[in-house]
mmCIF file of C-alpha atoms in Angstrom:
data_model
loop_
_atom_site.group_PDB
_atom_site.id
_atom_site.type_symbol
_atom_site.label_atom_id
_atom_site.label_comp_id
_atom_site.label_asym_id
_atom_site.label_seq_id
_atom_site.Cartn_x
_atom_site.Cartn_y
_atom_site.Cartn_z
ATOM 1 C CA MET A 1 90.444 95.792 50.418
ATOM 2 C CA SER A 2 88.227 96.092 47.176
ATOM 3 C CA GLY A 3 84.765 94.269 47.474
ATOM 4 C CA THR A 4 85.173 92.867 50.992
ATOM 5 C CA LYS A 5 82.256 94.139 53.046
ATOM 6 C CA LEU A 6 83.248 95.189 56.587
ATOM 7 C CA SER A 7 80.535 95.260 59.349
ATOM 8 C CA TYR A 8 80.463 95.765 63.359
ATOM 9 C CA GLN A 9 77.677 94.557 65.472
ATOM 10 C CA LYS A 10 77.066 95.214 69.195
ATOM 11 C CA GLU A 11 76.080 92.479 71.343
ATOM 12 C CA GLN A 12 72.507 92.587 72.638
ATOM 13 C CA ALA A 13 72.328 88.977 74.058
ATOM 14 C CA GLY A 14 69.656 89.275 77.110
ATOM 15 C CA ASN A 15 69.450 91.253 80.312
ATOM 16 C CA PRO A 16 72.005 93.689 81.350
ATOM 17 C CA ALA A 17 74.235 91.789 83.803
ATOM 18 C CA ILE A 18 74.792 93.291 87.144
ATOM 19 C CA LEU A 19 77.406 91.942 89.268
ATOM 20 C CA LEU A 20 77.650 91.915 93.175
ATOM 21 C CA VAL A 21 80.818 90.898 94.989
ATOM 22 C CA SER A 22 79.229 90.219 98.691
ATOM 23 C CA THR A 23 79.089 87.767 101.398
ATOM 24 C CA ASN A 24 76.128 89.878 103.163
ATOM 25 C CA GLU A 25 73.185 87.788 102.286
ATOM 26 C CA SER A 26 71.020 90.886 103.333
ATOM 27 C CA LEU A 27 72.369 92.655 100.622
ATOM 28 C CA LYS A 28 71.899 90.265 98.134
ATOM 29 C CA MET A 29 68.426 89.944 99.007
ATOM 30 C CA SER A 30 67.534 92.935 99.195
ATOM 31 C CA LEU A 31 68.931 94.139 95.861
ATOM 32 C CA GLN A 32 67.091 91.319 94.309
ATOM 33 C CA LYS A 33 64.245 92.165 95.399
ATOM 34 C CA ALA A 34 64.476 95.949 94.150
ATOM 35 C CA LEU A 35 66.173 94.566 90.820
ATOM 36 C CA LEU A 36 62.733 92.500 90.287
ATOM 37 C CA GLY A 37 60.989 93.323 87.169
ATOM 38 C CA MET A 38 63.391 95.891 85.642
ATOM 39 C CA ASN A 39 65.017 93.674 83.051
ATOM 40 C CA TYR A 40 68.487 93.145 84.605
ATOM 41 C CA ASP A 41 70.155 90.036 85.998
ATOM 42 C CA LEU A 42 71.952 90.115 89.057
ATOM 43 C CA LEU A 43 74.838 87.743 89.660
ATOM 44 C CA THR A 44 76.436 87.404 92.924
ATOM 45 C CA ALA A 45 80.272 86.347 93.850
ATOM 46 C CA SER A 46 81.246 85.740 97.446
ATOM 47 C CA ASN A 47 84.801 86.523 96.649
ATOM 48 C CA GLU A 48 87.064 88.221 94.050
ATOM 49 C CA GLY A 49 87.930 84.974 92.530
ATOM 50 C CA ASN A 50 84.425 84.106 91.819
ATOM 51 C CA ALA A 51 83.708 87.513 90.815
ATOM 52 C CA ILE A 52 86.659 87.584 87.786
ATOM 53 C CA SER A 53 85.280 84.080 86.741
ATOM 54 C CA LEU A 54 81.617 85.655 86.191
ATOM 55 C CA ALA A 55 83.114 88.788 84.539
ATOM 56 C CA ALA A 56 84.958 86.619 82.210
ATOM 57 C CA SER A 57 82.176 84.381 81.278
ATOM 58 C CA ARG A 58 78.858 86.734 81.751
ATOM 59 C CA LYS A 59 80.779 90.315 80.742
ATOM 60 C CA PRO A 60 78.361 92.211 83.522
ATOM 61 C CA ALA A 61 77.299 95.473 82.682
ATOM 62 C CA ILE A 62 78.485 97.180 86.139
ATOM 63 C CA VAL A 63 80.264 95.706 89.041
ATOM 64 C CA LEU A 64 79.102 96.125 92.775
ATOM 65 C CA VAL A 65 81.486 95.444 95.596
ATOM 66 C CA ASP A 66 80.889 95.414 99.233
ATOM 67 C CA ARG A 67 83.425 97.583 100.411
ATOM 68 C CA GLU A 68 83.295 96.354 103.632
ATOM 69 C CA ARG A 69 84.080 92.863 102.885
ATOM 70 C CA HIS A 70 85.763 92.951 99.745
ATOM 71 C CA SER A 71 88.539 95.063 97.802
ATOM 72 C CA TRP A 72 87.740 96.285 94.469
ATOM 73 C CA GLN A 73 91.744 96.752 93.367
ATOM 74 C CA PRO A 74 92.329 93.484 92.291
ATOM 75 C CA LEU A 75 89.376 93.305 90.148
ATOM 76 C CA ARG A 76 90.145 96.459 88.594
ATOM 77 C CA GLN A 77 93.765 94.868 87.622
ATOM 78 C CA HIS A 78 91.729 91.856 85.824
ATOM 79 C CA HIS A 79 91.430 92.545 82.321
ATOM 80 C CA ALA A 80 87.766 91.215 82.130
ATOM 81 C CA MET A 81 87.165 93.902 84.496
ATOM 82 C CA GLN A 82 89.059 97.017 83.485
ATOM 83 C CA HIS A 83 86.280 98.625 81.074
ATOM 84 C CA ILE A 84 83.272 97.897 83.245
ATOM 85 C CA PRO A 85 82.233 100.517 85.578
ATOM 86 C CA MET A 86 83.000 99.530 89.084
ATOM 87 C CA VAL A 87 80.954 100.659 92.321
ATOM 88 C CA THR A 88 81.890 100.137 95.865
ATOM 89 C CA LEU A 89 78.886 99.646 98.292
ATOM 90 C CA GLN A 90 79.269 100.989 102.182
ATOM 91 C CA THR A 91 76.775 101.108 104.850
ATOM 92 C CA THR A 92 78.508 103.881 106.914
ATOM 93 C CA GLN A 93 80.448 106.918 105.840
ATOM 94 C CA SER A 94 82.767 108.780 108.456
ATOM 95 C CA GLU A 95 85.181 111.281 107.719
ATOM 96 C CA ASN A 96 87.924 108.878 107.340
ATOM 97 C CA GLU A 97 86.002 106.565 105.093
ATOM 98 C CA LYS A 98 84.980 109.843 102.674
ATOM 99 C CA ASP A 99 88.987 110.408 102.696
ATOM 100 C CA LEU A 100 89.408 106.629 101.360
ATOM 101 C CA CYS A 101 86.720 106.963 98.846
ATOM 102 C CA MET A 102 88.044 109.938 97.126
ATOM 103 C CA GLY A 103 91.442 108.440 96.889
ATOM 104 C CA GLU A 104 89.610 105.350 95.580
ATOM 105 C CA LEU A 105 88.312 107.505 93.037
ATOM 106 C CA ASP A 106 91.654 108.993 92.137
ATOM 107 C CA GLU A 107 92.775 105.202 91.573
ATOM 108 C CA GLY A 108 90.193 104.483 89.290
ATOM 109 C CA LEU A 109 86.880 103.585 91.136
ATOM 110 C CA ASP A 110 84.243 104.662 89.181
ATOM 111 C CA ALA A 111 81.788 106.035 92.229
ATOM 112 C CA CYS A 112 81.498 105.183 95.991
ATOM 113 C CA TRP A 113 78.216 105.067 97.226
ATOM 114 C CA CYS A 114 77.651 105.295 100.747
ATOM 115 C CA ASP A 115 74.314 104.738 103.446
ATOM 116 C CA GLN A 116 72.111 104.576 100.387
ATOM 117 C CA THR A 117 68.841 102.878 100.411
ATOM 118 C CA HIS A 118 68.308 100.127 97.859
ATOM 119 C CA ARG A 119 66.113 102.486 95.853
ATOM 120 C CA GLN A 120 68.778 104.849 95.795
ATOM 121 C CA ILE A 121 71.333 102.081 94.485
ATOM 122 C CA VAL A 122 69.006 100.738 92.065
ATOM 123 C CA ALA A 123 68.218 104.533 90.515
ATOM 124 C CA HIS A 124 72.151 105.340 90.346
ATOM 125 C CA ILE A 125 72.716 101.645 88.924
ATOM 126 C CA ARG A 126 70.025 102.796 85.997
ATOM 127 C CA SER A 127 71.819 106.051 85.657
ATOM 128 C CA VAL A 128 75.300 104.515 85.408
ATOM 129 C CA LEU A 129 73.954 101.871 82.776
ATOM 130 C CA ARG A 130 71.847 104.017 80.967
ATOM 131 C CA ARG A 131 75.057 106.232 79.902
ATOM 132 C CA HIS A 132 77.305 103.340 79.911
ATOM 133 C CA LEU A 133 75.573 101.144 77.631
ATOM 134 C CA ASN A 134 74.620 103.694 75.147
ATOM 135 C CA SER A 135 77.778 105.309 74.829
ATOM 136 C CA SER A 136 79.677 101.879 74.318
ATOM 137 C CA SER A 137 81.008 102.541 70.426
ATOM 138 C CA GLU A 138 83.191 99.785 70.689
ATOM 139 C CA PRO A 139 82.080 96.885 68.157
ATOM 140 C CA THR A 140 82.180 93.265 69.806
ATOM 141 C CA ALA A 141 82.070 91.511 66.627
ATOM 142 C CA MET A 142 83.468 92.213 63.150
ATOM 143 C CA LYS A 143 83.194 90.577 59.632
ATOM 144 C CA ILE A 144 85.326 90.805 57.178
ATOM 145 C CA GLY A 145 84.291 88.955 53.673
ATOM 146 C CA GLY A 146 84.091 85.283 55.124
ATOM 147 C CA LEU A 147 86.273 86.197 58.299
ATOM 148 C CA GLN A 148 84.242 86.879 61.360
ATOM 149 C CA MET A 149 85.672 87.878 64.639
ATOM 150 C CA ASP A 150 83.998 88.207 68.187
ATOM 151 C CA ILE A 151 86.147 90.360 69.697
ATOM 152 C CA ALA A 152 84.505 90.239 73.324
ATOM 153 C CA ARG A 153 85.453 86.403 73.016
ATOM 154 C CA HIS A 154 88.430 86.598 71.416
ATOM 155 C CA GLU A 155 87.188 83.924 68.951
ATOM 156 C CA VAL A 156 87.549 84.067 65.096
ATOM 157 C CA HIS A 157 85.309 81.930 62.544
ATOM 158 C CA VAL A 158 86.190 81.331 59.027
#
């Protein structure tokens, strides 16, 4: 490949997106209000199918799942969500639910935030995204000579 220029580019288009999977309007409104002015886009999905569609098209930086109303496992299995930090939210935490959360962490969940205020949730989001967005070294675009590949979108341009 003598004389061929190989370059990697990280996609930096817009604000990081946070995907919330919930039908709880109060939770949606509270998070929207808490995130206001923080340079995050809050995407909301009312079911797992909508969440998968949004994840495929918008590539969120983190996925929050209302554990009381939705399951995170089908989301994690989809290829568009396998490498995105995934967190469940729950308003209460009994001893039985603590055990369930511990098991889910072993199954691939990244975190389970129970009985957190919206300010605490936002602080956790910032912490996770700070590590995740800064440590991601996987390129999303490649250029080899006149060939350009958008790896994230699975597109090739000549």
